[in-house]
Amino acid sequence: MRKPLIAGNWKMNGSLALLETMSQTLSSARISSSVDVTIIPPFTLLMSAGKMLEGSDVELGAQTLHPEASGAYTGEVSASLLSECGVSHVLVGHSERRTLFNEDDQAVLVRVKAALDAGLIPILCVGETLEEREADQVETVVLGQVRTVMDALSQEQCSRLVIAYEPVWAIGTGRTATPEQAQQVHAMIRSWLSGKDPALGEGMRLLYGGSMKADNAADLLSQPDIDGGLIGGASLKPDDFIAICHAAG
Ligand code: PEP
């Protein structure tokens, strides 16, 4: 049985005040212990978040990392610096990083490896653009992104990853993939993983991301191959985020 994971990506949003409200609301929300919950605020809030969440079941994620362990990389943050804040998860390959910061598959791979080496859980984001979907390239694009990473890792390393399928056309647009569209891609990813290693296919958590909200979460999360959600906009609203966590449990 795969335990669902709900992860809230704040992007470059939020504040210390929102962090305080979110951690208080989450701690009084009685979220089922059968759901894992992670919040992913901006770098500047991580140290405070780590302290606020200490002793709670809510875990902490970062939005990206630099692949090197240390050095002259002004403005960047390494995996070990993230760990010091209490971070356990890190997004890698989010479509905004791929598009706005030119992170290609190789840049994604080195970040996944750096995260794994430091004991962090990478949440590998993959997904096609609208043009790619309309050109019938979903399988080529999505499995290409998955393969570049998974084929370069050992089985043990692969087993420590989470994958988030995020169709680019659904991120921040209010346009959600239908549960059937999302399930189809999740099943395709799982079947590829199972071909590589049946235990990997069975055990890997596959999250859906792209305009998941309180009112569509239950339908998406009820699909057999959707094991949770990566939530953007709705993760900034404590009540909505908690409603999604409840829908997963
Ligand atoms: C995201 O940024 O990963 C995301 C899914 O955003 P939204 O929920 O706002 O579409």
Coordinates of C-alpha atoms and ligand atoms in Angstrom, one line a residue:
M1 CA 0.0 0.0 0.0
R2 CA 1.5 3.4 -1.0
K3 CA 1.0 6.2 1.6
P4 CA -0.4 9.3 -0.1
L5 CA 1.7 12.5 0.1
I6 CA 0.3 16.0 -0.2
A7 CA 3.0 18.6 -0.8
G8 CA 2.3 22.3 -0.9
N9 CA 4.7 24.3 -3.2
W10 CA 4.4 27.9 -2.1
K11 CA 6.7 29.1 -5.0
M12 CA 7.8 32.7 -4.4
N13 CA 4.8 33.4 -2.2
G14 CA 3.9 33.5 1.5
S15 CA 5.4 35.2 4.5
L16 CA 6.4 34.5 8.0
A17 CA 2.8 35.3 9.0
L18 CA 1.4 32.7 6.6
L19 CA 3.9 30.1 7.9
E20 CA 2.7 30.7 11.5
T21 CA -1.0 30.4 10.5
M22 CA -0.3 27.4 8.3
S23 CA 1.6 25.5 11.0
Q24 CA -1.1 26.3 13.7
T25 CA -3.9 25.3 11.3
L26 CA -2.1 22.1 10.3
S27 CA -1.4 21.1 13.9
S28 CA -5.1 21.5 14.9
A29 CA -6.5 19.9 11.8
R30 CA -6.3 16.2 12.9
I31 CA -5.1 15.0 9.5
S32 CA -5.1 11.3 9.2
S33 CA -1.9 9.6 10.0
S34 CA -2.4 7.6 6.8
V35 CA -1.4 10.8 4.8
D36 CA 2.1 12.4 4.6
V37 CA 2.0 16.2 4.5
T38 CA 4.9 18.4 3.3
I39 CA 5.0 22.2 3.0
I40 CA 7.5 23.7 0.6
P41 CA 8.0 27.4 1.4
P42 CA 10.7 29.7 0.0
F43 CA 14.3 29.3 1.2
T44 CA 14.1 32.3 3.6
L45 CA 11.3 30.6 5.6
L46 CA 12.9 27.2 5.9
M47 CA 14.8 27.7 9.1
S48 CA 11.8 29.1 10.9
A49 CA 9.6 26.5 9.4
G50 CA 11.9 23.7 10.6
K51 CA 11.7 25.1 14.2
M52 CA 7.9 25.5 14.0
L53 CA 7.3 22.0 12.6
E54 CA 9.7 20.3 15.0
G55 CA 7.9 17.4 16.7
S56 CA 4.9 17.6 14.3
D57 CA 4.1 15.1 11.6
V58 CA 4.3 17.7 8.9
E59 CA 7.5 17.6 6.9
L60 CA 9.4 20.3 5.2
G61 CA 10.5 20.6 1.6
A62 CA 12.6 23.0 -0.5
Q63 CA 11.8 24.2 -4.0
T64 CA 15.2 23.6 -5.6
L65 CA 18.9 23.0 -4.7
H66 CA 22.3 23.5 -6.2
P67 CA 24.1 20.3 -7.2
E68 CA 27.5 21.2 -5.6
A69 CA 28.1 20.6 -1.9
S70 CA 29.6 24.0 -1.4
G71 CA 31.6 26.7 -3.1
A72 CA 31.5 30.0 -4.9
Y73 CA 27.9 29.9 -6.2
T74 CA 26.5 33.2 -5.0
G75 CA 22.8 33.0 -4.3
E76 CA 22.6 29.2 -4.4
V77 CA 21.7 26.7 -1.6
S78 CA 23.2 23.2 -1.2
A79 CA 21.5 20.0 0.0
S80 CA 23.4 20.0 3.3
L81 CA 22.3 23.6 4.0
L82 CA 18.7 22.5 3.4
S83 CA 19.2 19.5 5.7
E84 CA 20.3 21.9 8.5
C85 CA 17.0 23.7 8.3
G86 CA 15.1 20.4 8.8
V87 CA 14.3 19.9 5.1
S88 CA 13.5 16.3 4.1
H89 CA 12.2 16.7 0.6
V90 CA 13.2 18.8 -2.4
L91 CA 11.5 19.6 -5.7
V92 CA 13.6 18.9 -8.7
G93 CA 12.7 19.7 -12.3
H94 CA 9.6 21.8 -11.6
S95 CA 8.4 23.1 -15.0
E96 CA 9.1 26.7 -13.8
R97 CA 12.7 25.7 -13.2
R98 CA 13.0 23.9 -16.5
T99 CA 11.5 26.8 -18.4
L100 CA 12.4 30.0 -16.6
F101 CA 15.9 28.9 -15.3
N102 CA 16.8 26.6 -18.3
E103 CA 17.2 23.5 -16.2
D104 CA 17.4 20.6 -18.8
D105 CA 17.3 16.9 -18.0
Q106 CA 21.0 16.8 -17.2
A107 CA 20.6 19.7 -14.7
V108 CA 17.7 17.8 -13.2
L109 CA 19.7 14.6 -12.9
V110 CA 22.7 16.2 -11.1
R111 CA 20.3 17.8 -8.6
V112 CA 18.5 14.5 -8.0
K113 CA 21.8 12.9 -7.3
A114 CA 22.9 15.6 -5.0
A115 CA 19.7 15.4 -3.1
L116 CA 19.9 11.6 -2.7
D117 CA 23.6 11.8 -1.7
A118 CA 22.5 14.2 1.2
G119 CA 19.7 11.9 2.3
L120 CA 16.9 14.2 0.9
I121 CA 13.9 12.8 -0.9
P122 CA 13.7 14.3 -4.4
I123 CA 10.3 15.0 -5.8
L124 CA 11.0 14.7 -9.5
C125 CA 8.6 16.8 -11.5
V126 CA 7.8 15.8 -15.1
G127 CA 5.1 16.8 -17.6
E128 CA 4.3 17.9 -21.1
T129 CA 3.3 21.3 -22.6
L130 CA 0.0 21.8 -24.3
E131 CA 1.7 21.8 -27.7
E132 CA 3.4 18.4 -26.9
R133 CA 0.0 17.0 -25.8
E134 CA -1.7 18.2 -28.9
A135 CA 1.1 16.7 -31.0
D136 CA 0.6 13.3 -29.3
Q137 CA 3.9 13.4 -27.6
V138 CA 2.9 12.9 -24.0
E139 CA 4.5 9.5 -23.7
T140 CA 7.7 10.5 -25.4
V141 CA 8.1 13.6 -23.3
V142 CA 7.1 12.3 -19.9
L143 CA 8.8 9.0 -20.1
G144 CA 11.9 10.7 -21.6
Q145 CA 12.1 12.9 -18.5
V146 CA 11.6 10.0 -16.2
R147 CA 14.1 7.8 -18.0
T148 CA 16.9 10.3 -18.0
V149 CA 16.9 10.3 -14.3
M150 CA 15.9 6.7 -13.4
D151 CA 18.3 5.0 -15.9
A152 CA 21.2 6.9 -14.3
L153 CA 20.5 5.7 -10.7
S154 CA 20.8 2.5 -8.9
Q155 CA 17.7 0.6 -7.9
E156 CA 18.2 1.6 -4.3
Q157 CA 18.4 5.3 -5.3
C158 CA 15.3 5.0 -7.5
S159 CA 13.3 3.6 -4.6
R160 CA 13.9 6.8 -2.6
L161 CA 12.3 9.1 -5.2
V162 CA 8.8 10.5 -5.5
I163 CA 7.6 11.5 -9.0
A164 CA 5.1 14.3 -9.6
Y165 CA 3.3 14.3 -13.0
E166 CA 2.5 17.9 -13.7
P167 CA 1.1 18.7 -17.1
V168 CA 2.5 22.2 -17.8
W169 CA -0.8 23.4 -19.2
A170 CA -2.5 22.7 -15.9
I171 CA 0.0 24.5 -13.6
G172 CA -1.4 27.7 -12.3
T173 CA -4.0 27.9 -15.1
G174 CA -7.1 26.7 -13.3
R175 CA -7.3 24.0 -16.0
T176 CA -7.0 20.6 -14.3
A177 CA -6.3 17.4 -16.1
T178 CA -9.4 15.2 -15.8
P179 CA -9.0 12.3 -13.4
E180 CA -9.0 10.0 -16.4
Q181 CA -6.3 12.0 -18.3
A182 CA -4.1 12.1 -15.1
Q183 CA -4.7 8.4 -14.4
Q184 CA -3.7 7.5 -17.9
V185 CA -0.3 9.1 -17.6
H186 CA 0.3 7.9 -14.1
A187 CA -0.5 4.3 -15.2
M188 CA 1.9 4.8 -18.1
I189 CA 4.7 5.9 -15.8
R190 CA 4.0 3.1 -13.4
S191 CA 4.0 0.5 -16.1
W192 CA 7.4 1.8 -17.3
L193 CA 8.8 1.6 -13.7
S194 CA 7.4 -1.9 -13.3
G195 CA 9.2 -3.0 -16.4
K196 CA 12.4 -1.7 -14.9
D197 CA 11.7 -3.3 -11.5
P198 CA 8.3 -4.6 -10.4
A199 CA 9.0 -3.6 -6.8
L200 CA 9.8 0.0 -8.0
G201 CA 6.5 0.2 -9.9
E202 CA 4.5 -1.1 -7.0
G203 CA 6.2 1.1 -4.4
M204 CA 6.8 4.5 -6.1
R205 CA 4.6 7.3 -5.1
L206 CA 3.2 9.2 -8.1
L207 CA 1.7 12.6 -7.3
Y208 CA -0.5 14.7 -9.6
G209 CA 0.1 18.4 -9.8
G210 CA -1.8 21.1 -11.8
S211 CA -4.6 23.2 -10.4
M212 CA -5.5 20.6 -7.8
K213 CA -8.0 22.2 -5.4
A214 CA -10.3 21.4 -2.5
D215 CA -13.2 20.7 -4.9
N216 CA -11.4 18.4 -7.4
A217 CA -8.9 16.7 -5.1
A218 CA -11.1 13.7 -4.1
D219 CA -11.8 12.7 -7.7
L220 CA -8.1 12.9 -8.7
L221 CA -6.9 11.1 -5.6
S222 CA -9.4 8.3 -6.0
Q223 CA -7.6 7.1 -9.2
P224 CA -5.6 3.9 -8.6
D225 CA -2.3 5.3 -9.7
I226 CA -2.5 8.8 -8.1
D227 CA -0.8 8.7 -4.7
G228 CA -1.1 12.3 -3.7
G229 CA -0.8 15.8 -5.0
L230 CA 1.7 18.6 -5.5
I231 CA -0.3 21.7 -4.8
G232 CA 0.6 25.2 -5.9
G233 CA -2.0 28.0 -5.5
A234 CA -4.3 26.1 -3.1
S235 CA -1.4 25.4 -0.7
L236 CA -1.3 29.1 0.2
K237 CA -4.8 28.9 1.7
P238 CA -4.7 26.9 4.9
D239 CA -8.3 25.7 4.8
D240 CA -8.1 24.6 1.2
F241 CA -4.8 22.9 1.8
I242 CA -6.2 21.0 4.7
A243 CA -9.3 20.0 2.8
I244 CA -7.0 18.5 0.2
C245 CA -5.1 16.6 2.9
H246 CA -8.4 15.3 4.3
A247 CA -9.4 14.2 0.7
A248 CA -6.2 12.1 0.6
G249 CA -6.9 10.3 3.9
Ligands
PEP1 C1 2.8 23.6 -9.0 O1 3.3 24.7 -9.0 O2 3.5 22.6 -8.8 C2 1.3 23.5 -9.1 C3 0.8 22.4 -9.3 O3 0.7 24.7 -9.1 P1 -0.9 24.9 -9.1 O4 -1.5 24.0 -8.1 O5 -1.2 26.4 -8.8 O6 -1.4 24.6 -10.5

